[in-house]
CSV table of C-alpha atoms and ligand atoms in Angstrom, one decimal:
chain,number,residue,atom,x,y,z
O,174,MET,CA,91.9,131.0,98.7
O,175,THR,CA,92.2,127.7,100.4
O,176,SER,CA,95.6,126.8,99.3
O,177,SER,CA,97.7,125.2,102.0
O,178,ILE,CA,98.0,121.5,101.0
O,179,ASP,CA,97.0,119.1,103.8
O,180,SER,CA,99.0,115.9,103.0
O,181,ARG,CA,95.8,114.0,102.1
O,182,PRO,CA,93.0,116.5,102.0
O,183,ALA,CA,90.4,114.3,100.1
O,184,ALA,CA,90.6,111.9,103.1
O,185,ARG,CA,89.0,114.7,105.1
O,186,SER,CA,85.8,114.7,103.0
O,187,GLY,CA,84.1,112.0,105.0
O,188,ILE,CA,83.7,108.3,104.1
O,189,PHE,CA,80.7,106.7,102.3
O,190,SER,CA,80.3,103.0,102.0
O,191,ILE,CA,79.1,102.2,98.4
O,192,GLY,CA,76.7,99.3,98.6
O,193,GLY,CA,77.3,99.2,102.3
O,194,ASP,CA,80.7,97.5,102.1
O,195,LEU,CA,83.0,99.6,99.8
O,196,PRO,CA,84.2,102.6,101.8
O,197,VAL,CA,85.6,105.6,99.9
O,198,ASN,CA,86.5,109.1,100.6
O,199,ARG,CA,83.6,111.2,99.4
O,200,LEU,CA,85.5,113.6,97.3
O,201,GLY,CA,86.5,111.7,94.2
O,202,TYR,CA,87.9,112.4,90.7
O,203,GLY,CA,86.2,112.1,87.3
O,204,ALA,CA,88.5,110.8,84.6
O,205,MET,CA,86.8,112.1,81.5
O,206,GLN,CA,89.0,115.2,81.0
O,207,ILE,CA,92.3,113.3,80.8
O,208,THR,CA,91.4,112.2,77.3
O,209,GLY,CA,91.6,115.8,76.0
O,210,PRO,CA,89.3,118.9,75.9
O,211,GLY,CA,86.9,117.6,73.4
O,212,VAL,CA,87.0,114.1,74.8
O,213,TRP,CA,87.0,112.6,71.3
O,214,GLY,CA,90.0,111.9,69.3
O,215,ASP,CA,91.9,114.8,70.8
O,216,PRO,CA,95.7,114.5,71.3
O,217,VAL,CA,96.1,113.0,74.8
O,218,ASP,CA,99.1,113.8,76.9
O,219,PRO,CA,99.6,110.5,78.6
O,220,ALA,CA,102.4,111.7,80.9
O,221,ASN,CA,100.2,114.5,82.2
O,222,ALA,CA,97.2,112.1,82.6
O,223,VAL,CA,99.3,109.7,84.6
O,224,ALA,CA,100.7,112.5,86.7
O,225,VAL,CA,97.2,113.8,87.4
O,226,LEU,CA,95.8,110.4,88.4
O,227,ARG,CA,98.8,109.6,90.7
O,228,ARG,CA,98.6,113.1,92.3
O,229,ALA,CA,94.9,112.6,92.9
O,230,VAL,CA,95.6,109.4,94.9
O,231,GLU,CA,98.5,111.2,96.8
O,232,LEU,CA,96.0,113.8,97.8
O,233,GLY,CA,93.7,111.2,99.3
O,234,VAL,CA,91.3,110.5,96.4
O,235,ASP,CA,90.4,106.8,96.4
O,236,PHE,CA,87.3,106.9,94.2
O,237,ILE,CA,87.8,107.4,90.5
O,238,ASP,CA,85.0,107.5,87.9
O,239,THR,CA,85.5,106.6,84.3
O,240,ALA,CA,83.7,105.0,81.4
O,241,ASP,CA,84.6,102.8,78.4
O,242,ALA,CA,83.3,105.8,76.2
O,243,TYR,CA,85.9,108.3,77.5
O,244,GLY,CA,88.4,108.3,74.6
O,245,PRO,CA,86.7,106.0,73.7
O,246,ALA,CA,88.7,103.4,75.7
O,247,VAL,CA,91.5,105.8,76.5
O,248,SER,CA,90.7,106.8,80.0
O,249,GLU,CA,90.5,103.3,81.4
O,250,GLU,CA,93.9,102.4,79.9
O,251,LEU,CA,95.5,105.5,81.3
O,252,ILE,CA,94.0,104.6,84.7
O,253,ARG,CA,95.6,101.2,84.5
O,254,THR,CA,98.9,102.6,83.5
O,255,ALA,CA,98.9,105.1,86.4
O,256,LEU,CA,97.4,103.1,89.2
O,257,HIS,CA,97.2,99.3,88.6
O,258,PRO,CA,96.9,97.3,90.9
O,259,TYR,CA,94.9,100.1,92.6
O,260,GLU,CA,95.7,99.2,96.2
O,261,GLY,CA,93.0,100.9,98.2
O,262,VAL,CA,91.6,102.8,95.2
O,263,THR,CA,88.1,102.1,93.9
O,264,ILE,CA,87.7,102.4,90.1
O,265,ALA,CA,84.1,102.9,89.0
O,266,THR,CA,83.4,102.5,85.3
O,267,LYS,CA,80.4,102.6,83.0
O,268,GLY,CA,79.1,100.9,79.8
O,269,GLY,CA,76.1,101.2,77.5
O,270,LEU,CA,76.8,104.6,75.9
O,271,THR,CA,78.7,104.4,72.7
O,272,ARG,CA,80.7,107.1,70.9
O,273,THR,CA,80.2,107.3,67.2
O,274,GLY,CA,81.9,110.6,66.6
O,275,PRO,CA,82.5,114.0,68.2
O,276,GLY,CA,79.5,115.0,70.3
O,277,GLN,CA,77.7,111.8,69.5
O,278,TRP,CA,76.7,109.6,72.3
O,279,VAL,CA,74.4,106.7,71.5
O,280,PRO,CA,72.9,104.4,74.1
O,281,VAL,CA,73.2,100.6,73.4
O,282,GLY,CA,71.6,98.5,76.0
O,283,ARG,CA,71.3,95.1,74.3
O,284,PRO,CA,72.3,92.5,77.0
O,285,GLU,CA,75.0,90.9,74.8
O,286,TYR,CA,76.5,94.3,74.1
O,287,LEU,CA,76.6,95.3,77.8
O,288,ILE,CA,78.2,92.0,78.7
O,289,GLN,CA,80.9,92.4,76.1
O,290,ALA,CA,81.5,96.0,77.1
O,291,ALA,CA,82.0,95.0,80.7
O,292,HIS,CA,84.5,92.3,79.7
O,293,LEU,CA,86.4,94.8,77.6
O,294,SER,CA,86.5,97.2,80.6
O,295,LEU,CA,87.7,94.3,82.8
O,296,ARG,CA,90.5,93.7,80.3
O,297,ARG,CA,91.5,97.4,80.0
O,298,LEU,CA,91.5,98.0,83.7
O,299,GLY,CA,93.3,94.7,84.3
O,300,VAL,CA,91.0,93.5,87.0
O,301,ASP,CA,88.9,90.3,87.6
O,302,THR,CA,86.0,92.2,89.1
O,303,ILE,CA,84.9,95.8,88.6
O,304,ASP,CA,84.0,97.4,92.0
O,305,LEU,CA,81.2,99.6,90.7
O,306,TYR,CA,79.8,99.1,87.2
O,307,GLN,CA,77.3,101.7,86.1
O,308,LEU,CA,74.8,101.6,83.2
O,309,HIS,CA,75.8,104.8,81.5
O,310,ARG,CA,72.4,105.4,79.9
O,311,ILE,CA,69.1,103.5,79.7
O,312,ASP,CA,68.5,102.5,76.1
O,313,ALA,CA,64.9,103.3,75.3
O,314,GLN,CA,64.9,100.7,72.5
O,315,VAL,CA,65.6,97.8,74.9
O,316,PRO,CA,63.3,96.7,77.9
O,317,LEU,CA,64.8,98.0,81.1
O,318,ALA,CA,64.5,94.6,82.7
O,319,ASP,CA,66.8,93.1,80.0
O,320,GLN,CA,69.5,95.8,80.5
O,321,ILE,CA,69.4,95.4,84.3
O,322,GLY,CA,69.3,91.6,83.9
O,323,ALA,CA,72.6,91.7,82.0
O,324,LEU,CA,74.1,93.7,84.9
O,325,LYS,CA,72.7,91.1,87.3
O,326,ASP,CA,74.3,88.3,85.2
O,327,LEU,CA,77.7,90.0,85.4
O,328,GLN,CA,77.3,90.4,89.1
O,329,THR,CA,76.3,86.7,89.5
O,330,ALA,CA,79.4,85.7,87.5
O,331,GLY,CA,81.6,87.8,89.8
O,332,LYS,CA,82.6,90.2,87.1
O,333,VAL,CA,81.0,93.2,88.8
O,334,ARG,CA,80.7,93.8,92.6
O,335,HIS,CA,78.2,96.7,92.8
O,336,ILE,CA,75.8,98.1,90.2
O,337,GLY,CA,75.0,101.7,89.5
O,338,LEU,CA,72.8,103.7,87.1
O,339,SER,CA,73.3,107.0,85.4
O,340,GLU,CA,70.8,109.7,84.3
O,341,VAL,CA,67.7,108.0,85.8
O,342,SER,CA,64.5,109.0,87.5
O,343,VAL,CA,63.2,107.8,90.8
O,344,GLU,CA,60.8,105.6,89.0
O,345,GLU,CA,63.5,104.0,87.0
O,346,ILE,CA,65.6,103.4,90.1
O,347,GLU,CA,62.7,101.6,91.7
O,348,GLN,CA,62.1,99.5,88.6
O,349,ALA,CA,65.7,98.4,88.7
O,350,ARG,CA,65.7,97.7,92.4
O,351,GLN,CA,63.1,95.0,91.8
O,352,ILE,CA,65.9,93.1,90.0
O,353,ILE,CA,69.1,94.2,91.6
O,354,ASP,CA,70.5,96.3,94.5
O,355,VAL,CA,71.3,99.8,93.1
O,356,ALA,CA,74.5,100.9,94.9
O,357,SER,CA,74.9,104.3,93.1
O,358,VAL,CA,73.2,106.8,90.9
O,359,GLN,CA,75.1,109.3,88.7
O,360,ASN,CA,73.1,112.2,87.5
O,361,LEU,CA,73.9,115.8,86.4
O,362,TYR,CA,73.7,118.0,89.5
O,363,ASN,CA,75.5,121.1,90.6
O,364,VAL,CA,74.9,124.6,92.2
O,365,THR,CA,73.2,125.9,89.1
O,366,ASN,CA,71.5,122.7,87.8
O,367,ARG,CA,69.3,121.0,90.4
O,368,ALA,CA,67.0,119.1,88.0
O,369,SER,CA,67.9,115.9,89.9
O,370,GLU,CA,66.8,117.2,93.3
O,371,ALA,CA,64.1,114.5,93.7
O,372,VAL,CA,66.6,111.7,92.8
O,373,LEU,CA,69.1,113.1,95.2
O,374,ASN,CA,66.5,113.2,98.0
O,375,TYR,CA,65.5,109.6,97.2
O,376,CYS,CA,69.1,108.4,97.3
O,377,THR,CA,69.7,110.2,100.6
O,378,ALA,CA,66.7,108.5,102.1
O,379,GLN,CA,67.7,105.1,100.7
O,380,GLY,CA,71.4,105.3,101.4
O,381,ILE,CA,72.3,105.0,97.8
O,382,ALA,CA,75.5,106.9,96.6
O,383,PHE,CA,74.6,109.9,94.5
O,384,ILE,CA,77.5,110.9,92.2
O,385,PRO,CA,76.8,114.3,90.7
O,386,TRP,CA,78.4,114.7,87.3
O,387,PHE,CA,79.4,118.2,86.0
O,388,PRO,CA,79.9,119.1,89.7
O,389,ILE,CA,81.5,122.4,88.6
O,390,ALA,CA,79.3,122.8,85.6
O,391,THR,CA,82.1,121.9,83.1
O,392,GLY,CA,84.2,124.7,84.6
O,393,THR,CA,81.7,127.6,84.4
O,394,LEU,CA,81.2,127.6,88.1
O,395,ALA,CA,85.0,128.0,88.5
O,396,ALA,CA,85.4,130.8,85.9
O,397,PRO,CA,86.2,134.3,87.0
O,398,GLY,CA,83.0,136.4,86.9
O,399,GLY,CA,80.8,133.3,87.5
O,400,PRO,CA,78.0,133.2,90.0
O,401,MET,CA,80.2,132.5,93.0
O,402,SER,CA,82.9,135.1,92.4
O,403,GLU,CA,81.7,137.5,95.0
O,404,LEU,CA,81.4,134.9,97.7
O,405,ALA,CA,84.8,133.5,96.7
O,406,VAL,CA,86.4,136.9,97.4
O,407,SER,CA,84.7,137.3,100.7
O,408,SER,CA,85.2,133.7,101.9
O,409,GLY,CA,88.8,133.3,100.8
O,410,HIS,CA,88.1,130.1,98.9
O,411,THR,CA,88.0,129.7,95.1
O,412,PRO,CA,84.6,129.4,93.3
O,413,ALA,CA,85.4,125.7,92.4
O,414,GLN,CA,86.1,124.9,96.0
O,415,LEU,CA,82.8,126.5,97.1
O,416,ALA,CA,80.9,124.6,94.5
O,417,LEU,CA,82.4,121.3,95.6
O,418,ALA,CA,82.1,122.1,99.4
O,419,TRP,CA,78.4,122.9,98.8
O,420,LEU,CA,77.9,119.5,97.2
O,421,LEU,CA,79.7,117.7,100.0
O,422,ARG,CA,77.5,119.4,102.5
O,423,ARG,CA,74.3,118.9,100.5
O,424,SER,CA,73.9,115.2,101.6
O,425,PRO,CA,76.2,112.6,103.1
O,426,VAL,CA,75.5,110.3,100.1
O,427,VAL,CA,77.0,112.8,97.6
O,428,LEU,CA,80.3,111.8,96.1
O,429,PRO,CA,81.5,114.6,93.8
O,430,ILE,CA,83.8,113.6,90.9
O,431,PRO,CA,85.3,116.9,89.6
O,432,GLY,CA,87.2,116.4,86.4
O,433,THR,CA,90.4,118.1,85.4
O,434,SER,CA,93.4,117.5,83.2
O,435,SER,CA,95.4,120.1,85.2
O,436,LEU,CA,97.6,119.4,88.2
O,437,SER,CA,97.0,122.9,89.7
O,438,HIS,CA,93.2,122.6,89.3
O,439,LEU,CA,93.4,119.2,90.9
O,440,ASP,CA,95.2,120.6,93.9
O,441,GLU,CA,92.7,123.4,94.1
O,442,ASN,CA,89.6,121.2,93.8
O,443,VAL,CA,90.7,118.6,96.4
O,444,LEU,CA,91.1,121.3,99.0
O,445,ALA,CA,87.3,121.7,98.9
O,446,ALA,CA,87.3,118.8,101.3
O,447,VAL,CA,88.7,121.0,104.0
O,448,VAL,CA,86.4,124.0,103.4
O,449,ASP,CA,84.0,124.4,106.3
O,450,LEU,CA,81.1,126.5,104.9
O,451,THR,CA,79.3,128.7,107.4
O,452,ASP,CA,75.5,128.4,107.3
O,453,ALA,CA,75.3,131.8,105.8
O,454,GLN,CA,77.8,130.9,103.0
O,455,ASN,CA,75.9,127.6,102.4
O,456,ASP,CA,72.5,129.5,102.2
O,457,ALA,CA,74.0,132.0,99.8
O,458,ILE,CA,75.1,129.3,97.4
O,459,THR,CA,71.9,127.4,97.8
O,460,ALA,CA,70.0,130.6,96.7
O,461,LEU,CA,72.0,130.7,93.4
O,462,ALA,CA,69.9,127.9,91.8
I,40,NAP,N1,77.3,109.9,83.8
I,40,NAP,C1,77.4,110.7,82.8
I,40,NAP,O1,76.6,110.7,81.9
I,40,NAP,C2,78.5,111.7,82.8
I,40,NAP,C3,78.5,112.8,81.9
I,40,NAP,C4,79.6,113.7,82.0
I,40,NAP,C5,80.6,113.5,83.0
I,40,NAP,N2,80.6,112.5,83.8
I,40,NAP,C6,81.6,112.3,84.8
I,40,NAP,O2,81.7,113.4,85.6
I,40,NAP,C7,83.0,113.9,85.7
I,40,NAP,C8,83.0,115.4,85.9
I,40,NAP,O3,82.4,116.0,84.8
I,40,NAP,P1,83.3,116.9,83.9
I,40,NAP,O4,84.7,116.6,84.1
I,40,NAP,O5,82.8,116.9,82.5
I,40,NAP,O6,82.9,118.4,84.4
I,40,NAP,P2,83.2,119.2,85.7
I,40,NAP,O7,84.0,118.4,86.7
I,40,NAP,O8,82.0,120.0,86.1
I,40,NAP,O9,84.2,120.3,85.1
I,40,NAP,C9,85.4,120.0,84.4
I,40,NAP,C10,85.8,121.2,83.6
I,40,NAP,O10,86.2,122.2,84.5
I,40,NAP,C11,87.5,122.6,84.3
I,40,NAP,N3,88.1,122.8,85.7
I,40,NAP,C12,88.2,121.8,86.7
I,40,NAP,N4,88.6,122.4,87.8
I,40,NAP,C13,88.8,123.7,87.6
I,40,NAP,C14,89.3,124.8,88.4
I,40,NAP,N5,89.7,124.6,89.6
I,40,NAP,N6,89.4,126.0,87.8
I,40,NAP,C15,89.0,126.2,86.5
I,40,NAP,N7,88.5,125.2,85.7
I,40,NAP,C16,88.5,124.0,86.2
I,40,NAP,C17,88.2,121.5,83.6
I,40,NAP,O11,89.2,122.0,82.8
I,40,NAP,P3,90.8,121.6,83.1
I,40,NAP,O12,91.0,120.3,82.6
I,40,NAP,O13,91.5,122.7,82.4
I,40,NAP,O14,90.9,121.8,84.6
I,40,NAP,C18,87.1,120.9,82.8
I,40,NAP,O15,86.9,121.6,81.6
I,40,NAP,C19,83.6,113.4,84.4
I,40,NAP,O16,85.0,113.5,84.5
I,40,NAP,C20,83.0,112.1,84.3
I,40,NAP,O17,83.7,111.1,85.1
I,40,NAP,C21,79.6,111.6,83.8
């Protein structure tokens, strides 16, 4: 198991410049899990959440992904409590996907809603400008140009620095790029789910950050007896570390954002940045799809 703690291991994951001018260490952190296991109305342990967020930064993580919908509203406030004024740490948030109850995620892309959502995120995070604001989902009920237009208005007003999209096709990215520069794309992608391969290839070719969500498949890739257990034993790394190291190697535009509410899992996951997969190990993981 890769267990010796480099003082800032995430800083060894390589640097990617989001939008060409916002450099971050490629191995980031996803802040959905700090709101509790069901991510809706669960009891939150704020002291633990603050400790996890601060520890991530101590370990060299300087890119944190969140959304207004996590909690809802709880994750952004915990991030502010833990890390404001964020010196050297980029907080990416998202809007446009509402929570109406446990397991219920409803896209709302009306321009006036998106603008209000971004202003509420600005207030919760305590910033004048959001470094990376991502449309959490395209709302099929609203013309795409109207949704992207709202993000453009936010950017023009200085409320948002860079714009990203989530769960999109290549075609949708290209439509959006007729109106704005797309700095990032956040789609589901991991060792066992490669449905977004074409989008990842497009982002690689275009120099757009690709932020794979569920990078360890909600923990199933880390579980004992999972698809990487054997390789973990023979390589001396944990399954989660292998899953993340494989993502980091997959393309220089990939910014994995593993989520955890556990300090020990955080320590373990961040060490993926110092795992140097051999070609044979990489091929063996690639073959697991
Ligand atoms: N754009 C979107 O639509 C979208 C959708 C979903 C998620 N996201 C983003 O992507 C981030 C990552 O997704 P995710 O957090 O849902 O899934 P994930 O990173 O694939 O997995 C997180 C789960 O794995 C467990 N885990 C983490 N490290 C582990 C380890 N070393 N050993 C064993 N279990 C471990 C966590 O539990 P513990 O807390 O116990 O460690 C948690 O249940 C989110 O935090 C969020 O920022 C975006």
